[in-house]
Each structure stands twice: as C-alpha cells, then as structure tokens.
Tab-separated table of C-alpha atoms and ligand atoms in Angstrom:
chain	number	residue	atom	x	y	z
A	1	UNK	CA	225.351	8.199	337.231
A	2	UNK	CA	226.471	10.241	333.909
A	3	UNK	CA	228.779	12.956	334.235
A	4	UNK	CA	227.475	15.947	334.986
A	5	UNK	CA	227.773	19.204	333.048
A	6	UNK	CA	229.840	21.077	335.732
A	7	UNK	CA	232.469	18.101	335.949
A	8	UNK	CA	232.728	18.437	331.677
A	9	UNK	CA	232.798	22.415	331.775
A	10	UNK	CA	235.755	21.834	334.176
A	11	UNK	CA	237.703	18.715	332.558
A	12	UNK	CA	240.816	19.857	330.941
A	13	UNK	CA	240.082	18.691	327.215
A	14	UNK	CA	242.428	17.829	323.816
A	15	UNK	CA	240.564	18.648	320.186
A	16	UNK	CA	242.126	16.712	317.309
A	17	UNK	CA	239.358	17.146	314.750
A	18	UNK	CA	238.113	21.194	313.994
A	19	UNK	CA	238.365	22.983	310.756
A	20	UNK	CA	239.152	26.343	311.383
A	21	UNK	CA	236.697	27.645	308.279
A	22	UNK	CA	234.226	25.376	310.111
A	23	UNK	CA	234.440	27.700	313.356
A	24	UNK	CA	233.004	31.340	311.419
A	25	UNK	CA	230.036	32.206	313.695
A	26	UNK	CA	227.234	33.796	312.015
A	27	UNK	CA	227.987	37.332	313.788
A	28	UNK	CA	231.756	37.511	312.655
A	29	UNK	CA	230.641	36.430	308.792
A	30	UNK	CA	228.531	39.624	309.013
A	31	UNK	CA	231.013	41.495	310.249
A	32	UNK	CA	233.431	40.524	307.418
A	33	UNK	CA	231.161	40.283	304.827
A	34	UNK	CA	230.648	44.357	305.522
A	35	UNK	CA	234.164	44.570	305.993
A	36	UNK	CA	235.128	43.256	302.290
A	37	UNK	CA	232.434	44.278	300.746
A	38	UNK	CA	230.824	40.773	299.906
A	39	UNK	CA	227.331	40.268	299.171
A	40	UNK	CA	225.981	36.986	301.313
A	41	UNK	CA	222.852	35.007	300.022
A	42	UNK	CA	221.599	36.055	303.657
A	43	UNK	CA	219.678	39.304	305.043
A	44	UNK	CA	220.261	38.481	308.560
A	45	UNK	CA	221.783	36.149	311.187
A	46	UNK	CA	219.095	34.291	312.014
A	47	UNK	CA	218.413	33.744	308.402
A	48	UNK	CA	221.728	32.261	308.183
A	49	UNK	CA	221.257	29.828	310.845
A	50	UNK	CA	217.897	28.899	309.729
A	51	UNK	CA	219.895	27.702	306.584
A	52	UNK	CA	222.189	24.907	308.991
A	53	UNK	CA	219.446	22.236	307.835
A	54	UNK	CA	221.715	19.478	306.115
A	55	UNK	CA	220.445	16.018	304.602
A	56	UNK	CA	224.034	15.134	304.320
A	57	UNK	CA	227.705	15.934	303.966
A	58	UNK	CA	227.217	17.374	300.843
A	59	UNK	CA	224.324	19.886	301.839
A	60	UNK	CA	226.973	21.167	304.510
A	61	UNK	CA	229.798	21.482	302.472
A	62	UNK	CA	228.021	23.917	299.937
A	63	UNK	CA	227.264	26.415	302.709
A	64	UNK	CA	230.858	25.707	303.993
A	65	UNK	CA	232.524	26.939	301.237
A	66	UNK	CA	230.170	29.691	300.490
A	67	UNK	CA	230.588	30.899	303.833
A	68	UNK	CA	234.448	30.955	303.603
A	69	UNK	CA	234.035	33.439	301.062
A	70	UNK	CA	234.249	36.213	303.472
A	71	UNK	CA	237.715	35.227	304.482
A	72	UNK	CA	240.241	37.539	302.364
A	73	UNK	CA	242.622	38.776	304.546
A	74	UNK	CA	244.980	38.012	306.894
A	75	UNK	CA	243.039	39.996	309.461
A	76	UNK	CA	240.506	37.906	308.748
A	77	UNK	CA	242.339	34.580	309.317
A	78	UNK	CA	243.218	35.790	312.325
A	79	UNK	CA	239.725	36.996	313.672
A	80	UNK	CA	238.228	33.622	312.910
A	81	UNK	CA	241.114	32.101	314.455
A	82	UNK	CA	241.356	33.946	317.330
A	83	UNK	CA	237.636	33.683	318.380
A	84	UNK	CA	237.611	30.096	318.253
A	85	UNK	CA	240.393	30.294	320.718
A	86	UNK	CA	239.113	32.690	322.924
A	87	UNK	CA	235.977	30.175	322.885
A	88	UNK	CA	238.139	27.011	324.156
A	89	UNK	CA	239.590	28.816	326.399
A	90	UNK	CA	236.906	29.334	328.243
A	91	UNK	CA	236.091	25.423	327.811
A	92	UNK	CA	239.196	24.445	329.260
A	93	UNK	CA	240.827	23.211	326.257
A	94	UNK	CA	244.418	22.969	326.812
A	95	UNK	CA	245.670	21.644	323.229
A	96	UNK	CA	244.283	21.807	319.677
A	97	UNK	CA	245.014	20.258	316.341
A	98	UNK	CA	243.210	22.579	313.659
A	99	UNK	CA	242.668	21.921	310.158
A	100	UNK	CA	242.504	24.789	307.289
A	101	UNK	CA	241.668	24.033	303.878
A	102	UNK	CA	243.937	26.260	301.400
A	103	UNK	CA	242.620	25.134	298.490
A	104	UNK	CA	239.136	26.587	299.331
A	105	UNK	CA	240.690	30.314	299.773
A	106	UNK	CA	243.330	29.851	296.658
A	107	UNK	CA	240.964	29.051	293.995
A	108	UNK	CA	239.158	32.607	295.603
A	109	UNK	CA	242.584	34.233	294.487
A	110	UNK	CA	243.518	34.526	298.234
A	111	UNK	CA	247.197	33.884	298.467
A	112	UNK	CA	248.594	31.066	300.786
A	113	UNK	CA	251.090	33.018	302.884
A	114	UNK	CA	247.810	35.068	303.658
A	115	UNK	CA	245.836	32.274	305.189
A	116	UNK	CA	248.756	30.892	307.038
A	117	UNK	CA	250.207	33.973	308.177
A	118	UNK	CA	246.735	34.990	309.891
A	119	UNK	CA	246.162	31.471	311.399
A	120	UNK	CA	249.119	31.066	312.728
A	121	UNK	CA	249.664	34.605	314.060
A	122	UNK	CA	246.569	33.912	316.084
A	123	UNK	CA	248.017	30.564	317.131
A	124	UNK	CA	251.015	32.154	318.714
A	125	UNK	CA	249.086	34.104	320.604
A	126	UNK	CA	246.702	31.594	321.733
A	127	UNK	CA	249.849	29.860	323.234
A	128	UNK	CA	251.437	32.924	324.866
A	129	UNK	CA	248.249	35.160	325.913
A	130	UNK	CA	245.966	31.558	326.644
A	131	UNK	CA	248.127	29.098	327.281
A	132	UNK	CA	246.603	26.810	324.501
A	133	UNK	CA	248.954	24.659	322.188
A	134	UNK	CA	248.302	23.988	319.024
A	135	UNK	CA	249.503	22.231	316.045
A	136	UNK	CA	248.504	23.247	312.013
A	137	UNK	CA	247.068	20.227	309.788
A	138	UNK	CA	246.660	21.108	305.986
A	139	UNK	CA	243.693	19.057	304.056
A	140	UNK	CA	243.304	18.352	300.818
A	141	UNK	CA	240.140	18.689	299.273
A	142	UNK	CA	239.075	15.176	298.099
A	143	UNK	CA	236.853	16.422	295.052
A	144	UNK	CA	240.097	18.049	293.267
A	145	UNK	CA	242.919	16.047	291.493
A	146	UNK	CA	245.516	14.794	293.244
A	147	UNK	CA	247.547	17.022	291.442
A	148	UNK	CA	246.068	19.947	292.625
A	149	UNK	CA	247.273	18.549	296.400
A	150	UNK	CA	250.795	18.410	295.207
A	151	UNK	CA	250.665	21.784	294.324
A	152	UNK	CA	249.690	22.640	297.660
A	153	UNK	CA	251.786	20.838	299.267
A	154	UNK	CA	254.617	22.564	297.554
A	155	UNK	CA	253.490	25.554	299.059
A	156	UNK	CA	253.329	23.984	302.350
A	157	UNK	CA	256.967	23.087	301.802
A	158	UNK	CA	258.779	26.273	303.183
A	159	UNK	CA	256.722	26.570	306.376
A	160	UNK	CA	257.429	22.922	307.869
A	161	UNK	CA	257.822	24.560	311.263
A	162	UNK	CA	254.123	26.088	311.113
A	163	UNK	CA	252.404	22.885	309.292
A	164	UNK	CA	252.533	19.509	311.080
A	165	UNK	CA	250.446	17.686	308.989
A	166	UNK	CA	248.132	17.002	306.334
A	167	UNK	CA	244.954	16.307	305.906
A	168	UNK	CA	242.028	15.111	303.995
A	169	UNK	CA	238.511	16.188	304.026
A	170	UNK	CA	235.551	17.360	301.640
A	171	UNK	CA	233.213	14.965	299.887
A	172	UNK	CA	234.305	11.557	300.784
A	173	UNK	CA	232.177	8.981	298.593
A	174	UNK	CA	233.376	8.563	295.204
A	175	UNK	CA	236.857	9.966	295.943
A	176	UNK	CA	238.858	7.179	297.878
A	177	UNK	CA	241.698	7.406	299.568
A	178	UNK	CA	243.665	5.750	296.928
A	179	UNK	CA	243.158	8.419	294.723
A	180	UNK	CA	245.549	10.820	297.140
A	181	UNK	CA	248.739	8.026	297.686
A	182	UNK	CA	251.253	9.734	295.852
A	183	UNK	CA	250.669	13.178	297.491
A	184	UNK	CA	250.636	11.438	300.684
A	185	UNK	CA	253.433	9.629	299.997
A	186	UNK	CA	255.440	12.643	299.528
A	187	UNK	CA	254.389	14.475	301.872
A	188	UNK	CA	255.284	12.094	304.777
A	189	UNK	CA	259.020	11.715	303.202
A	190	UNK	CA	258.910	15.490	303.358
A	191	UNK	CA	258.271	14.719	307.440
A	192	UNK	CA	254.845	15.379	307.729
A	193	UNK	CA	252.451	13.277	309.758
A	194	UNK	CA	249.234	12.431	308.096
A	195	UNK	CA	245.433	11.976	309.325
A	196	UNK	CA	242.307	11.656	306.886
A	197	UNK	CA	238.564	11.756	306.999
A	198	UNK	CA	237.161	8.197	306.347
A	199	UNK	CA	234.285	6.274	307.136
A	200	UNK	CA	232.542	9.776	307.596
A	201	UNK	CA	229.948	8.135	304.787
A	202	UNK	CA	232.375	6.566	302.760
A	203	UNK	CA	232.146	2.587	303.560
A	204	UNK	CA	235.332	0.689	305.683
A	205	UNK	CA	237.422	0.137	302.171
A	206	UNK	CA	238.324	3.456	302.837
A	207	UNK	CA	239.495	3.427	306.137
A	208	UNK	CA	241.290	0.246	305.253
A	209	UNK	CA	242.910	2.614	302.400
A	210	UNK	CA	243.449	5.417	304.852
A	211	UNK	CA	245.632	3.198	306.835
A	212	UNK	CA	247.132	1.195	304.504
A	213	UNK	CA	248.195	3.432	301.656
A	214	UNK	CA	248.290	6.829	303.385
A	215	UNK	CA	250.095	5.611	306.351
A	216	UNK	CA	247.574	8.096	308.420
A	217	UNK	CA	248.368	8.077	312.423
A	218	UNK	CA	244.607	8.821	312.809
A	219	UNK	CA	241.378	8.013	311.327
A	220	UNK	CA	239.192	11.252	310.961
A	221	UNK	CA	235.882	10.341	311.905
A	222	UNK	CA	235.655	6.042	311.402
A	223	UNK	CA	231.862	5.244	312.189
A	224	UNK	CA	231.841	2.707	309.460
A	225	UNK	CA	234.296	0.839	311.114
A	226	UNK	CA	232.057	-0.987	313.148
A	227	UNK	CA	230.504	-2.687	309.895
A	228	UNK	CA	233.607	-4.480	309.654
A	229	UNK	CA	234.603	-7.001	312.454
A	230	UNK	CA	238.348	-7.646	310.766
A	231	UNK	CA	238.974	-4.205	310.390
A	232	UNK	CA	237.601	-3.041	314.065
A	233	UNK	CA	240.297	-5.959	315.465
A	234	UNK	CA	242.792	-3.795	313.729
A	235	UNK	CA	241.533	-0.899	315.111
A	236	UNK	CA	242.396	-2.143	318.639
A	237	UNK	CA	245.701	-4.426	318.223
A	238	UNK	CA	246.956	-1.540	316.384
A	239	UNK	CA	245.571	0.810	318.941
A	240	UNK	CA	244.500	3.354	315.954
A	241	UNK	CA	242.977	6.746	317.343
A	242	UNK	CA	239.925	7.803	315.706
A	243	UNK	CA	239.005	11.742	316.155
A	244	UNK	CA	234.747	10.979	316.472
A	245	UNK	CA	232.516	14.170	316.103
A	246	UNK	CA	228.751	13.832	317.584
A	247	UNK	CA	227.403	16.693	317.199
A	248	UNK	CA	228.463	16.690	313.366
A	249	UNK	CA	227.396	13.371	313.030
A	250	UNK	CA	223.141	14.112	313.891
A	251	UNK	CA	223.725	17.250	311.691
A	252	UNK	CA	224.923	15.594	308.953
A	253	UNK	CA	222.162	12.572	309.412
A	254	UNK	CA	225.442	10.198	310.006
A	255	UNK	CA	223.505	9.152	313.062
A	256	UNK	CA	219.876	9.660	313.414
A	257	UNK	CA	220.132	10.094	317.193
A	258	UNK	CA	222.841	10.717	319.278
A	259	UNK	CA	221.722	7.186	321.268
A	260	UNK	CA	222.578	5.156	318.316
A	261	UNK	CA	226.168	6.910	318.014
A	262	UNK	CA	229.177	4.200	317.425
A	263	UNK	CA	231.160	5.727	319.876
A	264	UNK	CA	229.310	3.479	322.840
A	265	UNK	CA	230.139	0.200	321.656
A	266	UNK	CA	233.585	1.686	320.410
A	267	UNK	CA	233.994	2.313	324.186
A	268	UNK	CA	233.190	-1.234	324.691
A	269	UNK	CA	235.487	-2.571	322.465
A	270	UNK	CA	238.336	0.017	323.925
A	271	UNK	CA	239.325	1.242	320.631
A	272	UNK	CA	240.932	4.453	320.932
A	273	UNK	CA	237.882	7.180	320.804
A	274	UNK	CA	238.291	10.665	320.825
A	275	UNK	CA	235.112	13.464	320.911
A	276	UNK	CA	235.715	16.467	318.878
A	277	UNK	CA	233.967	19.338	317.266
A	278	UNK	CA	234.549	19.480	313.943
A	279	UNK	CA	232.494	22.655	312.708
A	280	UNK	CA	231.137	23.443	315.839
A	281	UNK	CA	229.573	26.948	314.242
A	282	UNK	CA	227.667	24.712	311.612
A	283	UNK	CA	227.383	21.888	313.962
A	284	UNK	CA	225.980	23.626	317.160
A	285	UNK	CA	228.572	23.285	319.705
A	286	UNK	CA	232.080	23.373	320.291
A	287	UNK	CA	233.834	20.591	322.558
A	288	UNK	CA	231.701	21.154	325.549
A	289	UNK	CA	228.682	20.603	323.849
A	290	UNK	CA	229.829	17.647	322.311
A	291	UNK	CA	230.493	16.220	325.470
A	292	UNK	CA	227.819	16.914	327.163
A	293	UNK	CA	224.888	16.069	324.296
A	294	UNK	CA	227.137	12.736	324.287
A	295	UNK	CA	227.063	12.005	328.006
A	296	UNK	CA	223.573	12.459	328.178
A	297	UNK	CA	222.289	10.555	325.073
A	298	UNK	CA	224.522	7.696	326.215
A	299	UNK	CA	224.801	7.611	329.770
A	300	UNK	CA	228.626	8.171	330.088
A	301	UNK	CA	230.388	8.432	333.694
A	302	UNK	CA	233.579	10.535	333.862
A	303	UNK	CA	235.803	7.406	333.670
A	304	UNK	CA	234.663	7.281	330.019
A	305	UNK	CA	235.236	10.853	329.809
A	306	UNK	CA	239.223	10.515	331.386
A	307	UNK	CA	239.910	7.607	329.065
A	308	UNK	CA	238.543	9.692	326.022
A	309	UNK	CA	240.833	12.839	327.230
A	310	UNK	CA	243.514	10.135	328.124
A	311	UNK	CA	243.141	8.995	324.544
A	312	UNK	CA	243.196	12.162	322.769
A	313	UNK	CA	246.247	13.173	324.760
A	314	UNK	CA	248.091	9.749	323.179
A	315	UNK	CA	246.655	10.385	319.739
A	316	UNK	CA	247.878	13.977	319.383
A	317	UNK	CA	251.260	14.802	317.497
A	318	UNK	CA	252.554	16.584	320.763
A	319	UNK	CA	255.979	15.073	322.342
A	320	UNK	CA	255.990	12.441	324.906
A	321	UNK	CA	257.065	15.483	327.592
A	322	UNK	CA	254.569	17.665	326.893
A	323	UNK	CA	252.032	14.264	326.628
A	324	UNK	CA	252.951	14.057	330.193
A	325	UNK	CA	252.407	17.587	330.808
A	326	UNK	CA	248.701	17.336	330.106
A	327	UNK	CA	248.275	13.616	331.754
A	328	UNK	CA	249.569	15.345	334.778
A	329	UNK	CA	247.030	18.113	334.311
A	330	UNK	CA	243.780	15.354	334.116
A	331	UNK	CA	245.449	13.906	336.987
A	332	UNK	CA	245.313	17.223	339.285
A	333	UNK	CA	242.021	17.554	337.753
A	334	UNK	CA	240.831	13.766	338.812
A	335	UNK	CA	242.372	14.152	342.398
A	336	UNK	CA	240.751	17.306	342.725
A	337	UNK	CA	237.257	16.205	341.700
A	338	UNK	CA	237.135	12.896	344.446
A	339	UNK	CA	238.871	15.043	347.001
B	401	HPA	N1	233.764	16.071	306.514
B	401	HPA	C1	234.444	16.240	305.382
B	401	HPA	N2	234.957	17.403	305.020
B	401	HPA	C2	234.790	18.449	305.815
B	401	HPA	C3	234.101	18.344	306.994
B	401	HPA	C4	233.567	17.082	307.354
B	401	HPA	O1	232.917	16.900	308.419
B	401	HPA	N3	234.113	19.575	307.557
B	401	HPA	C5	234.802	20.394	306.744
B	401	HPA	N4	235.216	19.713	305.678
B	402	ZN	ZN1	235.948	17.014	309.673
C-alpha cells in the first residue's frame, strides 16, 4: 500500500532544494507589480499561469527572471519570503535550505544588503514566530563569467553568519562546472559549504565536475546519474545526497511522466535521495505536493518516505545536535502513526 496523503500532510519534512525567487505566487507578483509601479507582460492571474507551459529549462528560466522583476525592496524580499514560510508551515516543514540568486536582482540595480536584509529578516522570524530553521545558500548564475561570481561572493563576504553556502543554478548545458572552480575554490577557504545544480540536463561529466572540482556536499538535482554505472557506485560508497525535485522535473520535460522518475531505482540502489520543491509557484506544488504526486506515480510506502526525510535530515548543513533534534521528531512522528 502507498502512503497515503494524510500520513504525508502530517510527516515532519526537511527542504534542501527551493529558490526563494522560485516561490512568487501569481497573486503576490500582482500585488508588487502595483506596488512598484512595474508593468508585467500579463493582464491577469490566470493569464500568468496559463504562461507556466515550459519545453525546457530554458523556457522556465525566462519567465523566472522576468518575474523577479517585481522584487525591489526589502519589503518585498521579505513578503515573498515570508509567504513561502507561512506555506511550509502549514506542511509541516520543520527545516529549510533556501537559495536566492543576487545576481538576478543586482544587474536590476537592486542593492545586495536589500535582498539579504529582507530574506533574512523573514527567516528570523520564521524561526522565532514558526519554529522553522533555516539556512541561506547563494547561487551563482551559470550563464555569467566566473568573474562576475567572485564579485558576488565578495559581497557575501561580510555576512558569513547569514550565508551558509553557495550555490549554482541557471542554464546548465554549455556552462560546466569547471568553468566556476576558482570561485568555488575560494569560497570554501572563506568557510562556506558548497552544493550545485548538475545533471538537471547537463550529462554526468558534470556531476563528476561538481564533485570533483567544486568539492560540493550535495548534488542539486543528479537524474543523469543513472546513465553512468561508475559514477552511481560513487554516489553510494561516498554516500553523496542528491536534493531530487519531481514536480520540476515533468514541468521542465526532464521526465515525461512522473512513473519514469529516477528517483525509484535511486531508492533501489539506496543512494541518498531527497524530494524537494524547487519553484514550487512555477512548478505546481510545494513539498507536499511533491510527495504526494511522487507516492502515487510510483507506489511509495512511508518507509521510503522516512528514509527520504531520514536522508534529507543527514544531507542538510544543520549540526549533529540539532540533526538529532529532528530524527527524534520523525521518530515521535513514526511511533505515533503505528500506535
Ligand atoms: N535549474 C536551474 N536553475 C534554476 C532552477 C532550476 O531548476 N530554478 C531556478 N534556477
Ligand atoms: Zn533548482
């Protein structure tokens, strides 16, 4: 028997993969839009959604950025912010690891101290008025110059305590990993810890690079790794966490049915799987949604879904005490559910 809806809506759940820009609902870009005074290419909400029809990364990212063009200040930031943590909340989501992408609001003249102070202003009080912890990753975007990411990871520099990470996302064929070593390099002797999107559509060279000249602690994404038997032994001696994304994956055409997704016979092979969102306002659903599309396209039971939670718990940049924390919270949850 697959898990059932009621036992996902209740599971206590870890996202690792979600771009905050990723998260602007239709109804709030409206909202700012009027509130800035920017013209949208759209006359109405449904409109807007009736635009979500994406032949591939690409197709997504152009609306992705456009979109983002409503974001100017830090009110803003913190709206968006906020409302995608009011929405976990109420998903039971007990820990996130977000992405933003500064470069996409810097080139718009938006200054960098406004985009973090909103996020993170929002994050604090997810923690203290939600009870949701959260870590910040920064990406760079893969279609600038490398040099471009060192600039912004200068400005990342003075706010170490707000920024865990960094990141790496936007369109992935044609701009390898090995283009972004240096800044990577730098950033982890600057102490911090490093993820990137690979195998998205790029081929398994690049999560090969990811891992090997990035030094990321988690593949973004992965499907492709399946297409290589050396690397997917690798994948599971080195017990590598890979932050999957279904949802985004039929959207995008990665997948042309959620019954063909990798993240079965990943499960078979006990690689470390995680489900996540990723732009769950372009992508139509945030974590419970994911789950649950998953679960019934593939028949999962909730062990599969504990191991994936147990997994994402491992894989996130959280301590080994607050780790436990959260195991101890599936647990209650487990004992709870077969009591
Ligand atoms: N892939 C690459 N870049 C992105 C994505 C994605 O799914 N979402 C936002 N930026
Ligand atoms: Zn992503």
């Amino acid at each position: 028997m697959h898990a059932s809806r009621d036992f996902i809506e209740g599971l206590p759940k870890v996202e690792l993969h979600l771009h905050i820009e990723g998260s602007l609902e239709p109804e709030l870009m409206f909202e700012l839009a009027k509130r800035n005074k920017v013209r949208l290419p759209f006359d109405s909400i449904d409109e807007v959604r009736d635009a979500y029809n994406f032949g591939n990364l690409q197709d997504f990212l152009d609306i992705y950025y456009q979109g983002m063009s409503v974001l100017r200040t830090e009110e803003d930031f913190f709206d968006l912010t906020w409302a995608y943590l009011r929405k976990i909340a109420a998903q039971n989501v007990m820990h996130t690891e977000i992405f933003f992408d500064p470069q996409g609001h810097i080139e718009r003249g938006i200054e960098f101290d406004t985009v973090l102070n909103g996020i993170s202003r929002a994050l604090d009080d997810g923690k203290r008025k939600l009870g949701i912890s959260s870590f910040l990753i920064m990406c760079f975007l893969r279609h600038l110059s490398e040099e471009e990411a060192y600039r912004t990871l200068e400005l990342a520099l003075p706010h170490k305590d707000r920024i865990r990470g960094v990141g790496l996302d936007s369109s992935e064929v044609g701009h390898p990993p090995s283009e972004f070593q240096g800044v990577f390099s730098k950033a982890r002797e600057e102490g911090f810890l490093r993820v990137a999107h690979a195998g998205e559509e790029g081929p398994p060279e690049y999560i090969r690079e990811a891992l090997d000249l990035l030094k990321v602690n988690r593949i973004d994404h992965g499907n492709r790794s399946l297409e290589d038997t050396v690397l997917v032994q690798r994948l599971s001696d080195q017990r590598i966490p890979l932050t999957l994304c279904p949802l985004s994956n039929l959207k995008l055409c990665v997948v042309d049915d959620l019954r063909n997704h990798p993240i079965g016979k990943m499960l078979d092979l006990g690689l470390r799987v995680t489900i996540n969102s990723d732009d769950p306002s372009y992508f139509g659903g945030y974590m419970n949604e994911n789950f649950i599309r998953i679960t019934e396209a593939l028949g999962l039971e909730e062990s599969h879904l504990f191991l994936i939670t147990q997994n994402a718990i491992e894989a996130s940049f959280l301590c080994e005490v607050e780790k436990n924390a959260l195991h101890r919270r599936l647990q209650d949850y487990r004992s709870q559910r077969s009591s």
